[in-house]
Coordinates of N, CA and C in Angstrom, one line a residue:
M281 N -33.5 -7.5 -3.2 CA -34.5 -7.3 -2.2 C -34.0 -7.2 -0.8
E282 N -34.4 -6.2 0.0 CA -34.0 -6.0 1.3 C -34.5 -7.1 2.2
S283 N -33.6 -7.6 3.1 CA -33.9 -8.7 4.0 C -34.1 -8.1 5.4
N284 N -34.9 -8.8 6.2 CA -35.0 -8.5 7.7 C -34.2 -9.4 8.5
A285 N -33.3 -10.2 7.9 CA -32.5 -11.2 8.6 C -31.6 -10.6 9.6
T286 N -31.5 -11.3 10.7 CA -30.6 -10.8 11.8 C -29.5 -11.9 11.9
Y287 N -28.3 -11.4 11.7 CA -27.1 -12.3 11.8 C -26.4 -12.1 13.2
T288 N -26.2 -13.2 13.9 CA -25.7 -13.1 15.2 C -24.2 -13.5 15.4
S289 N -23.6 -13.9 14.3 CA -22.2 -14.3 14.3 C -21.6 -14.2 13.0
F290 N -20.3 -13.9 12.9 CA -19.6 -13.6 11.7 C -18.1 -14.1 11.8
V291 N -17.7 -14.9 10.9 CA -16.3 -15.3 10.9 C -15.7 -15.0 9.5
A292 N -14.5 -14.3 9.5 CA -13.8 -13.9 8.3 C -12.5 -14.7 8.2
L293 N -12.3 -15.3 7.0 CA -11.0 -16.0 6.7 C -10.3 -15.3 5.5
G294 N -9.0 -15.4 5.5 CA -8.3 -14.9 4.4 C -6.9 -14.4 4.7
D295 N -6.5 -13.4 3.9 CA -5.1 -12.8 4.0 C -5.2 -11.4 4.4
S296 N -4.3 -10.5 3.9 CA -4.2 -9.1 4.3 C -5.5 -8.4 3.9
F297 N -6.1 -8.7 2.8 CA -7.3 -8.1 2.4 C -8.4 -8.1 3.5
T298 N -8.6 -9.3 4.1 CA -9.6 -9.5 5.1 C -9.0 -9.1 6.5
E299 N -7.7 -9.3 6.7 CA -7.2 -8.8 8.0 C -7.5 -7.3 8.1
G300 N -7.4 -6.6 6.9 CA -7.9 -5.2 6.9 C -6.8 -4.2 6.8
M301 N -5.7 -4.5 6.3 CA -4.5 -3.6 6.2 C -4.9 -2.4 5.3
S302 N -4.7 -1.2 5.8 CA -5.0 0.0 5.1 C -4.1 1.1 5.6
D303 N -4.7 2.3 5.6 CA -3.9 3.5 6.1 C -3.5 3.3 7.6
G304 N -4.4 2.6 8.3 CA -4.1 2.4 9.7 C -4.7 3.4 10.6
L305 N -4.9 3.1 11.9 CA -5.4 4.0 12.9 C -4.3 4.6 13.7
P306 N -4.5 5.6 14.5 CA -3.4 6.3 15.2 C -2.6 5.3 16.1
D307 N -3.3 4.3 16.6 CA -2.6 3.3 17.5 C -1.8 2.3 16.7
G308 N -1.8 2.4 15.4 CA -1.0 1.4 14.6 C -1.8 0.2 14.1
S309 N -3.0 0.1 14.6 CA -3.9 -1.1 14.2 C -4.6 -0.8 12.9
Y310 N -5.3 -1.8 12.4 CA -6.0 -1.6 11.1 C -7.5 -1.9 11.4
R311 N -8.3 -1.2 10.6 CA -9.8 -1.4 10.7 C -10.3 -1.6 9.3
G312 N -10.3 -2.9 8.9 CA -10.7 -3.2 7.5 C -12.2 -3.4 7.3
W313 N -12.5 -3.9 6.1 CA -13.9 -4.1 5.8 C -14.6 -5.1 6.7
A314 N -13.9 -6.2 7.1 CA -14.6 -7.2 8.0 C -14.9 -6.6 9.3
D315 N -14.0 -5.8 9.9 CA -14.3 -5.1 11.1 C -15.4 -4.1 11.0
L316 N -15.5 -3.4 9.9 CA -16.6 -2.5 9.7 C -17.9 -3.2 9.6
L317 N -17.9 -4.3 8.8 CA -19.1 -5.1 8.6 C -19.6 -5.7 10.0
A318 N -18.6 -6.2 10.8 CA -19.0 -6.7 12.1 C -19.6 -5.7 13.0
G319 N -19.1 -4.5 12.9 CA -19.7 -3.4 13.7 C -21.1 -3.1 13.3
R320 N -21.4 -3.1 12.1 CA -22.8 -2.8 11.6 C -23.7 -4.0 11.9
L321 N -23.2 -5.2 11.8 CA -24.1 -6.4 12.1 C -24.3 -6.4 13.6
A322 N -23.3 -6.1 14.4 CA -23.5 -6.1 15.9 C -24.5 -5.1 16.3
A323 N -24.7 -4.0 15.6 CA -25.7 -3.0 16.0 C -27.1 -3.5 15.8
R324 N -27.3 -4.6 15.1 CA -28.6 -5.1 14.8 C -28.9 -6.3 15.7
A325 N -27.9 -6.9 16.4 CA -28.1 -8.2 17.1 C -27.3 -8.1 18.4
P326 N -28.0 -8.0 19.5 CA -27.4 -8.0 20.9 C -26.7 -9.4 21.0
G327 N -25.5 -9.3 21.6 CA -24.7 -10.5 21.8 C -23.9 -11.0 20.6
F328 N -23.9 -10.2 19.5 CA -23.3 -10.6 18.3 C -21.8 -10.9 18.5
R329 N -21.4 -12.0 17.8 CA -20.0 -12.5 18.0 C -19.3 -12.4 16.7
Y330 N -17.9 -12.2 16.8 CA -17.1 -11.9 15.6 C -15.7 -12.6 15.8
A331 N -15.3 -13.2 14.7 CA -13.9 -13.7 14.7 C -13.3 -13.4 13.3
N332 N -12.0 -13.0 13.3 CA -11.3 -12.7 12.1 C -10.0 -13.5 12.1
L333 N -10.0 -14.6 11.4 CA -8.8 -15.5 11.4 C -7.7 -15.1 10.4
A334 N -8.0 -14.1 9.6 CA -7.1 -13.7 8.5 C -5.7 -13.3 9.0
V335 N -4.7 -13.6 8.1 CA -3.3 -13.2 8.4 C -2.7 -12.8 7.1
R336 N -2.1 -11.6 7.1 CA -1.5 -11.1 5.9 C -0.5 -12.1 5.2
G337 N -0.5 -12.1 3.9 CA 0.5 -12.9 3.1 C 0.1 -14.3 3.0
K338 N -1.0 -14.8 3.5 CA -1.3 -16.2 3.5 C -1.7 -16.7 2.1
L339 N -1.2 -17.8 1.7 CA -1.6 -18.5 0.5 C -2.8 -19.4 0.7
I340 N -3.5 -19.8 -0.3 CA -4.7 -20.6 -0.1 C -4.4 -21.9 0.7
G341 N -3.3 -22.5 0.4 CA -3.0 -23.7 1.2 C -2.9 -23.5 2.7
Q342 N -2.3 -22.3 3.0 CA -2.2 -22.0 4.5 C -3.5 -21.6 5.0
I343 N -4.4 -20.9 4.3 CA -5.7 -20.6 4.8 C -6.5 -21.9 5.0
A344 N -6.4 -22.9 4.0 CA -7.1 -24.1 4.2 C -6.6 -24.9 5.4
D345 N -5.2 -24.9 5.6 CA -4.7 -25.7 6.7 C -4.9 -25.0 8.1
E346 N -4.8 -23.7 8.1 CA -4.8 -23.0 9.4 C -6.1 -22.3 9.8
Q347 N -7.0 -22.1 8.9 CA -8.2 -21.3 9.2 C -9.5 -22.1 9.0
V348 N -9.6 -22.9 8.0 CA -10.9 -23.5 7.6 C -11.5 -24.3 8.6
D349 N -10.8 -25.3 9.2 CA -11.4 -26.2 10.2 C -11.8 -25.4 11.4
A350 N -11.0 -24.5 11.8 CA -11.4 -23.6 13.0 C -12.7 -22.9 12.7
A351 N -12.8 -22.3 11.5 CA -14.0 -21.5 11.2 C -15.2 -22.4 11.1
A352 N -15.0 -23.6 10.5 CA -16.2 -24.5 10.3 C -16.7 -24.9 11.7
A353 N -15.8 -25.1 12.7 CA -16.2 -25.5 14.0 C -17.0 -24.4 14.7
M354 N -16.9 -23.2 14.3 CA -17.5 -22.0 15.0 C -19.0 -22.0 14.6
Q355 N -19.4 -22.6 13.4 CA -20.8 -22.6 13.0 C -21.4 -21.3 13.0
A356 N -20.8 -20.3 12.4 CA -21.3 -18.9 12.4 C -22.5 -18.7 11.4
D357 N -23.2 -17.7 11.6 CA -24.3 -17.3 10.6 C -23.7 -16.9 9.3
V358 N -22.6 -16.1 9.3 CA -22.0 -15.7 8.1 C -20.5 -16.0 8.1
V359 N -20.0 -16.6 7.0 CA -18.6 -16.8 6.9 C -18.1 -16.2 5.6
T360 N -17.1 -15.4 5.6 CA -16.5 -14.9 4.3 C -15.1 -15.6 4.1
L361 N -14.9 -16.1 2.9 CA -13.7 -16.7 2.5 C -13.1 -16.0 1.3
V362 N -12.0 -15.3 1.5 CA -11.3 -14.6 0.4 C -9.9 -15.1 0.4
G363 N -9.5 -15.9 -0.7 CA -8.1 -16.4 -0.7 C -7.8 -16.8 -2.1
G364 N -6.5 -17.0 -2.4 CA -6.0 -17.5 -3.7 C -5.3 -16.4 -4.4
L365 N -5.7 -15.1 -4.1 CA -5.1 -14.0 -4.9 C -3.6 -13.9 -4.7
N366 N -3.1 -14.1 -3.4 CA -1.7 -14.1 -3.2 C -1.0 -15.2 -4.0
D367 N -1.6 -16.3 -4.2 CA -1.0 -17.4 -5.0 C -0.8 -16.9 -6.5
T368 N -1.8 -16.2 -7.0 CA -1.7 -15.7 -8.4 C -0.6 -14.7 -8.6
L369 N -0.2 -14.1 -7.5 CA 0.8 -13.0 -7.6 C 2.2 -13.6 -7.4
R370 N 2.4 -14.9 -7.2 CA 3.7 -15.5 -7.0 C 4.3 -15.7 -8.4
P371 N 5.6 -15.8 -8.5 CA 6.3 -16.1 -9.8 C 5.7 -17.3 -10.5
K372 N 5.5 -18.4 -9.7 CA 4.9 -19.6 -10.2 C 3.7 -19.9 -9.4
C373 N 2.6 -20.4 -10.1 CA 1.4 -20.6 -9.5 C 0.7 -21.8 -10.2
D374 N 0.4 -22.9 -9.4 CA -0.3 -24.0 -9.8 C -1.8 -23.8 -9.7
M375 N -2.5 -23.3 -10.7 CA -3.9 -22.9 -10.6 C -4.8 -24.1 -10.3
G376 N -4.4 -25.3 -10.8 CA -5.2 -26.5 -10.5 C -5.2 -26.7 -9.0
R377 N -4.0 -26.6 -8.3 CA -4.0 -26.8 -6.9 C -4.8 -25.7 -6.2
V378 N -4.7 -24.5 -6.6 CA -5.5 -23.4 -6.0 C -7.0 -23.7 -6.1
R379 N -7.4 -24.1 -7.3 CA -8.8 -24.5 -7.4 C -9.2 -25.6 -6.5
G380 N -8.4 -26.6 -6.4 CA -8.7 -27.8 -5.5 C -8.8 -27.4 -4.1
L381 N -7.9 -26.5 -3.6 CA -7.9 -26.1 -2.2 C -9.1 -25.2 -1.9
L382 N -9.5 -24.4 -2.9 CA -10.7 -23.5 -2.7 C -11.9 -24.4 -2.6
E383 N -12.0 -25.4 -3.5 CA -13.1 -26.4 -3.5 C -13.2 -27.1 -2.2
E384 N -12.1 -27.5 -1.7 CA -12.1 -28.2 -0.4 C -12.6 -27.3 0.7
A385 N -12.1 -26.1 0.7 CA -12.4 -25.1 1.8 C -13.9 -24.8 1.7
A386 N -14.4 -24.5 0.6 CA -15.9 -24.2 0.4 C -16.7 -25.4 0.8
G387 N -16.3 -26.6 0.5 CA -17.0 -27.8 0.9 C -17.1 -28.1 2.4
K388 N -16.1 -27.6 3.1 CA -16.2 -27.7 4.6 C -17.0 -26.5 5.2
L389 N -16.8 -25.4 4.6 CA -17.5 -24.2 5.2 C -19.0 -24.1 5.0
A390 N -19.4 -24.3 3.7 CA -20.8 -24.1 3.3 C -21.7 -24.9 4.2
P391 N -21.5 -26.2 4.5 CA -22.5 -26.9 5.3 C -22.5 -26.5 6.8
S392 N -21.4 -25.8 7.2 CA -21.2 -25.5 8.6 C -21.7 -24.1 9.0
C393 N -22.1 -23.3 8.1 CA -22.5 -21.9 8.4 C -23.8 -21.6 7.8
G394 N -24.4 -20.5 8.2 CA -25.7 -20.1 7.7 C -25.6 -19.6 6.2
Q395 N -24.5 -18.8 6.0 CA -24.3 -18.2 4.6 C -22.8 -18.1 4.4
L396 N -22.3 -18.7 3.3 CA -20.9 -18.6 2.9 C -20.9 -17.4 1.9
V397 N -19.9 -16.5 2.0 CA -19.7 -15.4 1.1 C -18.3 -15.5 0.5
L398 N -18.3 -15.5 -0.8 CA -17.0 -15.5 -1.6 C -16.9 -14.1 -2.3
M399 N -15.7 -13.8 -2.7 CA -15.5 -12.5 -3.4 C -14.6 -12.7 -4.6
R400 N -14.9 -11.8 -5.6 CA -14.0 -11.5 -6.7 C -13.3 -10.3 -6.3
S401 N -12.0 -10.4 -5.8 CA -11.3 -9.3 -5.2 C -11.1 -8.1 -6.1
P402 N -11.0 -6.9 -5.6 CA -10.7 -5.8 -6.4 C -9.3 -5.8 -7.0
G403 N -9.1 -5.1 -8.1 CA -7.8 -5.1 -8.7 C -7.5 -3.6 -9.1
R404 N -6.3 -3.1 -8.6 CA -5.9 -1.7 -8.9 C -5.5 -1.6 -10.3
N405 N -5.9 -0.6 -11.0 CA -5.5 -0.3 -12.3 C -4.0 0.1 -12.3
G406 N -3.3 -0.5 -13.3 CA -1.8 -0.1 -13.4 C -1.1 -1.3 -14.0
P407 N 0.2 -0.9 -14.5 CA 0.9 -1.9 -15.3 C 1.4 -3.1 -14.5
V408 N 1.7 -2.9 -13.2 CA 2.2 -4.1 -12.4 C 1.2 -5.2 -12.4
M409 N -0.1 -4.9 -12.2 CA -1.1 -5.9 -12.1 C -1.4 -6.6 -13.4
E410 N -1.1 -5.9 -14.5 CA -1.5 -6.5 -15.8 C -0.9 -7.8 -16.1
R411 N 0.3 -8.0 -15.6 CA 1.0 -9.3 -15.8 C 0.3 -10.4 -15.1
F412 N -0.4 -10.2 -14.0 CA -1.1 -11.2 -13.3 C -2.6 -11.3 -13.6
R413 N -3.1 -10.4 -14.4 CA -4.5 -10.4 -14.6 C -5.1 -11.7 -15.2
P414 N -4.5 -12.4 -16.1 CA -5.1 -13.6 -16.6 C -5.3 -14.6 -15.5
R415 N -4.3 -14.8 -14.6 CA -4.5 -15.7 -13.5 C -5.6 -15.3 -12.6
M416 N -5.7 -14.0 -12.3 CA -6.7 -13.4 -11.4 C -8.1 -13.7 -12.0
E417 N -8.2 -13.5 -13.3 CA -9.6 -13.7 -13.9 C -9.9 -15.2 -14.0
E418 N -8.9 -16.1 -14.1 CA -9.2 -17.5 -14.0 C -9.7 -17.9 -12.6
L419 N -9.0 -17.3 -11.6 CA -9.4 -17.5 -10.2 C -10.9 -17.1 -10.0
F420 N -11.2 -15.9 -10.5 CA -12.5 -15.3 -10.2 C -13.6 -16.1 -11.0
S421 N -13.3 -16.6 -12.2 CA -14.3 -17.4 -12.9 C -14.6 -18.7 -12.1
F422 N -13.5 -19.3 -11.5 CA -13.7 -20.5 -10.7 C -14.5 -20.2 -9.4
I423 N -14.3 -19.0 -8.8 CA -15.1 -18.6 -7.7 C -16.6 -18.6 -8.0
D424 N -16.9 -18.1 -9.2 CA -18.3 -18.1 -9.6 C -18.9 -19.5 -9.7
E425 N -18.1 -20.4 -10.2 CA -18.5 -21.8 -10.3 C -18.7 -22.4 -8.9
L426 N -17.8 -22.1 -8.1 CA -17.8 -22.6 -6.7 C -19.0 -22.2 -5.9
A427 N -19.3 -20.9 -6.1 CA -20.5 -20.4 -5.4 C -21.8 -21.1 -5.9
A428 N -21.9 -21.3 -7.2 CA -23.1 -22.0 -7.7 C -23.2 -23.4 -7.1
R429 N -22.1 -24.1 -6.9 CA -22.2 -25.4 -6.4 C -22.5 -25.5 -4.9
H430 N -22.1 -24.5 -4.2 CA -22.2 -24.5 -2.7 C -23.3 -23.5 -2.2
G431 N -24.0 -22.9 -3.0 CA -25.0 -22.0 -2.5 C -24.4 -20.7 -1.9
A432 N -23.2 -20.3 -2.3 CA -22.6 -19.2 -1.7 C -23.0 -17.9 -2.4
L433 N -22.8 -16.8 -1.7 CA -23.0 -15.5 -2.4 C -21.6 -15.1 -2.9
V434 N -21.6 -14.4 -4.0 CA -20.4 -13.8 -4.6 C -20.5 -12.3 -4.6
V435 N -19.6 -11.6 -4.0 CA -19.5 -10.1 -4.1 C -18.5 -9.8 -5.1
D436 N -18.9 -9.2 -6.2 CA -18.0 -8.9 -7.4 C -17.4 -7.5 -7.2
L437 N -16.3 -7.5 -6.6 CA -15.5 -6.2 -6.4 C -14.6 -5.9 -7.7
Y438 N -14.2 -7.0 -8.3 CA -13.3 -6.9 -9.4 C -13.9 -6.1 -10.6
G439 N -15.2 -6.3 -10.8 CA -15.9 -5.7 -11.9 C -16.4 -4.3 -11.7
V440 N -15.9 -3.6 -10.6 CA -16.4 -2.3 -10.3 C -15.3 -1.3 -10.5
P441 N -15.4 -0.4 -11.5 CA -14.4 0.6 -11.9 C -13.9 1.4 -10.7
A442 N -14.8 1.8 -9.8 CA -14.4 2.7 -8.7 C -13.3 2.1 -7.9
L443 N -13.4 0.7 -7.7 CA -12.4 0.1 -6.8 C -11.1 -0.2 -7.6
G444 N -11.0 0.1 -8.9 CA -9.8 0.1 -9.6 C -9.0 1.4 -9.6
D445 N -9.7 2.5 -9.1 CA -9.2 3.8 -9.1 C -8.0 3.8 -8.1
P446 N -6.8 4.3 -8.6 CA -5.6 4.4 -7.7 C -5.9 5.1 -6.4
R447 N -6.8 6.0 -6.3 CA -7.1 6.8 -5.1 C -7.8 5.9 -4.0
M448 N -8.2 4.7 -4.4 CA -8.8 3.7 -3.5 C -7.7 2.8 -2.8
W449 N -6.5 3.1 -3.2 CA -5.4 2.1 -2.8 C -4.4 2.9 -2.0
H450 N -3.8 2.2 -1.0 CA -2.8 2.6 -0.2 C -1.5 2.9 -1.0
V451 N -0.5 3.6 -0.5 CA 0.7 3.9 -1.2 C 1.5 2.6 -1.6
D452 N 1.2 1.5 -0.9 CA 1.9 0.2 -1.3 C 1.3 -0.4 -2.6
R453 N 0.1 0.1 -3.0 CA -0.6 -0.3 -4.2 C -1.1 -1.8 -4.1
L454 N -1.1 -2.3 -2.9 CA -1.6 -3.7 -2.7 C -2.8 -3.7 -1.8
H455 N -3.0 -2.7 -1.0 CA -4.0 -2.7 0.0 C -4.9 -1.5 -0.1
L456 N -6.2 -1.7 0.1 CA -7.2 -0.6 0.0 C -7.0 0.5 1.1
T457 N -7.4 1.7 0.8 CA -7.5 2.7 1.8 C -8.7 2.5 2.7
A458 N -8.8 3.3 3.7 CA -10.0 3.3 4.6 C -11.3 3.4 3.8
E459 N -11.3 4.3 2.8 CA -12.5 4.4 2.0 C -12.8 3.2 1.1
G460 N -11.7 2.5 0.6 CA -11.9 1.3 -0.1 C -12.5 0.2 0.8
H461 N -12.0 0.1 2.0 CA -12.5 -0.9 3.0 C -14.0 -0.6 3.3
R462 N -14.3 0.7 3.5 CA -15.7 1.1 3.8 C -16.6 0.6 2.7
R463 N -16.2 0.8 1.4 CA -17.0 0.4 0.3 C -17.2 -1.1 0.2
V464 N -16.1 -1.9 0.5 CA -16.2 -3.3 0.5 C -17.2 -3.8 1.6
A465 N -17.2 -3.2 2.8 CA -18.1 -3.5 3.8 C -19.5 -3.3 3.4
E466 N -19.8 -2.2 2.7 CA -21.1 -1.9 2.2 C -21.5 -2.9 1.1
A467 N -20.6 -3.3 0.3 CA -20.9 -4.3 -0.7 C -21.3 -5.6 -0.1
V468 N -20.6 -6.1 0.9 CA -21.0 -7.3 1.5 C -22.3 -7.2 2.3
W469 N -22.5 -6.1 2.9 CA -23.8 -5.7 3.6 C -25.0 -5.9 2.7
Q470 N -24.8 -5.3 1.5 CA -25.9 -5.3 0.5 C -26.1 -6.7 0.0
A471 N -25.0 -7.4 -0.2 CA -25.1 -8.8 -0.7 C -25.9 -9.7 0.3
L472 N -25.8 -9.4 1.5 CA -26.5 -10.2 2.6 C -28.0 -9.8 2.6
G473 N -28.4 -8.8 1.7 CA -29.8 -8.4 1.7 C -30.2 -7.3 2.6
L474 N -29.2 -6.6 3.2 CA -29.5 -5.6 4.2 C -29.6 -4.2 3.5
G475 N -30.3 -3.3 4.1 CA -30.6 -2.0 3.5 C -29.3 -1.2 3.1
A476 N -29.3 -0.7 1.9 CA -28.2 0.1 1.4 C -28.0 1.4 2.2
E477 N -26.8 1.7 2.5 CA -26.5 3.0 3.1 C -26.1 4.0 2.0
D478 N -25.4 3.5 1.0 CA -25.0 4.4 -0.1 C -24.6 3.5 -1.3
D479 N -24.2 4.1 -2.4 CA -23.8 3.4 -3.6 C -22.3 3.2 -3.5
W480 N -22.0 1.9 -3.2 CA -20.5 1.6 -3.0 C -19.8 1.6 -4.4
K481 N -20.6 1.5 -5.4 CA -20.0 1.5 -6.8 C -19.7 2.9 -7.4
A482 N -20.2 3.9 -6.7 CA -20.1 5.3 -7.2 C -18.7 5.7 -7.6
V483 N -18.5 6.2 -8.8 CA -17.1 6.6 -9.2 C -16.7 7.8 -8.5
L484 N -15.4 8.0 -8.3 CA -14.9 9.2 -7.7 C -14.9 10.4 -8.6
P485 N -15.0 11.6 -8.1 CA -14.9 12.8 -9.0 C -13.6 12.7 -9.8
P486 N -13.6 13.4 -11.0 CA -12.4 13.4 -11.8 C -11.2 14.0 -11.0
A487 N -10.0 13.4 -11.2 CA -8.8 13.8 -10.5 C -8.0 14.7 -11.4
V488 N -7.3 15.6 -10.8 CA -6.3 16.4 -11.6 C -5.0 15.5 -11.7
P489 N -4.6 15.1 -12.9 CA -3.5 14.3 -13.1 C -2.2 14.9 -12.5
P490 N -1.4 14.2 -11.7 CA -0.2 14.7 -11.1 C 0.8 15.0 -12.2
G491 N 1.7 15.9 -12.0 CA 2.7 16.2 -13.0 C 3.7 15.1 -13.1
W492 N 4.6 15.2 -14.1 CA 5.6 14.1 -14.4 C 6.5 13.9 -13.2
V493 N 7.0 15.0 -12.6 CA 8.0 14.9 -11.5 C 7.3 14.2 -10.3
R494 N 6.1 14.6 -10.0 CA 5.4 14.0 -8.9 C 5.2 12.5 -9.1
R495 N 4.7 12.1 -10.4 CA 4.5 10.7 -10.7 C 5.8 9.9 -10.6
R496 N 6.9 10.4 -11.1 CA 8.2 9.7 -11.0 C 8.6 9.5 -9.6
G497 N 8.4 10.6 -8.8 CA 8.8 10.5 -7.4 C 8.0 9.5 -6.7
S498 N 6.7 9.4 -6.9 CA 5.8 8.5 -6.3 C 6.2 7.0 -6.7
D499 N 6.5 6.9 -8.0 CA 6.9 5.5 -8.5 C 8.2 5.1 -7.9
L500 N 9.2 6.0 -7.7 CA 10.4 5.6 -7.1 C 10.3 5.2 -5.6
R501 N 9.5 6.0 -4.9 CA 9.2 5.6 -3.5 C 8.5 4.3 -3.4
F502 N 7.5 4.1 -4.2 CA 6.8 2.8 -4.2 C 7.8 1.6 -4.5
A503 N 8.6 1.8 -5.5 CA 9.5 0.7 -5.8 C 10.5 0.4 -4.6
R504 N 11.0 1.5 -4.0 CA 12.0 1.3 -3.0 C 11.4 0.8 -1.7
E505 N 10.2 1.3 -1.3 CA 9.7 1.0 0.0 C 8.7 -0.2 0.0
H506 N 8.2 -0.5 -1.2 CA 7.2 -1.6 -1.2 C 7.4 -2.7 -2.3
L507 N 7.7 -2.3 -3.5 CA 7.8 -3.3 -4.6 C 9.1 -4.2 -4.4
V508 N 10.2 -3.6 -4.1 CA 11.4 -4.4 -4.0 C 11.3 -5.4 -2.8
P509 N 10.9 -4.9 -1.6 CA 10.7 -5.9 -0.5 C 9.7 -7.0 -0.8
W510 N 8.6 -6.6 -1.5 CA 7.6 -7.6 -1.9 C 8.2 -8.6 -2.8
I511 N 9.0 -8.2 -3.8 CA 9.6 -9.2 -4.8 C 10.6 -10.0 -4.0
G512 N 11.3 -9.4 -3.1 CA 12.3 -10.2 -2.3 C 11.6 -11.3 -1.5
R513 N 10.5 -11.0 -0.9 CA 9.7 -12.1 -0.1 C 9.2 -13.2 -1.1
R514 N 8.7 -12.8 -2.3 CA 8.2 -13.7 -3.2 C 9.3 -14.7 -3.6
L515 N 10.5 -14.2 -3.9 CA 11.6 -15.0 -4.4 C 12.2 -15.9 -3.4
T516 N 12.1 -15.5 -2.1 CA 12.7 -16.3 -1.0 C 11.7 -17.1 -0.3
G517 N 10.4 -17.1 -0.7 CA 9.4 -17.9 0.0 C 9.0 -17.4 1.3
R518 N 9.3 -16.1 1.6 CA 8.9 -15.6 2.9 C 7.6 -14.8 2.8
S519 N 7.0 -14.5 3.9 CA 5.7 -13.8 3.9 C 5.7 -12.8 5.0
S520 N 5.0 -11.7 4.8 CA 4.9 -10.7 5.8 C 4.1 -11.1 7.0
G521 N 3.3 -12.3 6.8 CA 2.5 -12.8 7.9 C 3.2 -13.9 8.7
D522 N 4.4 -14.3 8.4 CA 5.1 -15.4 9.0 C 5.1 -15.2 10.5
G523 N 4.6 -16.1 11.3 CA 4.6 -16.1 12.7 C 3.5 -15.3 13.4
L524 N 2.7 -14.7 12.6 CA 1.6 -13.8 13.1 C 0.3 -14.7 13.4
P525 N -0.4 -14.4 14.5 CA -1.6 -15.1 14.7 C -2.8 -14.5 13.9
G526 N -3.9 -15.1 13.9 CA -5.1 -14.5 13.3 C -5.5 -13.2 14.1
K527 N -6.1 -12.3 13.4 CA -6.4 -11.0 13.9 C -7.3 -11.1 15.2
R528 N -8.3 -11.9 15.1 CA -9.2 -12.1 16.2 C -9.6 -13.6 16.2
P529 N -8.8 -14.5 16.7 CA -8.9 -15.9 16.5 C -10.0 -16.6 17.1
E530 N -10.7 -16.0 18.1 CA -11.8 -16.7 18.7 C -13.1 -16.0 18.4
L531 N -14.2 -16.7 18.4 CA -15.5 -16.2 18.1 C -16.1 -15.6 19.4
L532 N -15.9 -14.3 19.6 CA -16.2 -13.7 20.9 C -17.2 -12.5 20.6
P533 N -17.9 -12.1 21.7 CA -18.8 -10.9 21.5 C -18.0 -9.8 20.9
Y534 N -18.7 -9.1 20.0 CA -18.0 -8.0 19.3 C -17.3 -7.0 20.1
D535 N -17.9 -6.7 21.3 CA -17.3 -5.7 22.2 C -16.2 -6.2 23.0
T536 N -15.8 -7.5 22.9 CA -14.7 -8.0 23.6 C -13.4 -7.5 23.0
P537 N -12.5 -6.8 23.7 CA -11.3 -6.2 23.1 C -10.3 -7.3 22.8
L538 N -9.5 -7.0 21.8 CA -8.4 -7.9 21.4 C -7.4 -8.0 22.5
S539 N -6.9 -9.2 22.8 CA -5.9 -9.3 23.9 C -4.5 -8.8 23.4

């Protein structure tokens, strides 16, 4: 059912998915689903404020330590929390600890905001992700339980075939394209009860399968430029987000430029 609600503030927490890494803009910056959603919400509410605390590569423990208390203090109308997936992609993952940290985070955020939004993150189809899929699905089942306990909304991106289409994913096979981010923004918009702009679940037209040579070339470039560095960071405990601040760490009017 469509809602007439007006949201005047939005805070996003998480990792690269919420930071919004994708194909990128000409100036080298990223405009992800949270930025797109903030822009649409701002158009409905004069003085709308937006913060994005997300940092690429963050594990759920880091999100809990570095982002949750700050977000709770902002007392926003809408808070999105997406975390834990990076943990499941590590060689070793303590799922009990992940669940406990998510529970703690939701317990702090839900009472401090108007509406907490959780997500079952999208997963790209392909052999690399199959190894981690059982952990991912365990995480997403827990997110459903968490939402029921805390009155949160769940946006189920994982269960939508269109978002598993390789054409929705950047060449690094870890981050969505601009179209993928646009669809996620629409999914959250609709989950908040706002009027649909389009069908974000719509499947893409059939693709012409690339030839063997092109596929192998693409796989080799992916391995060299993205997979090997990613594995190296996982094995050494480093993160692409080490030392980086939140994307938009203060709850400011939407039209306030980033410093």
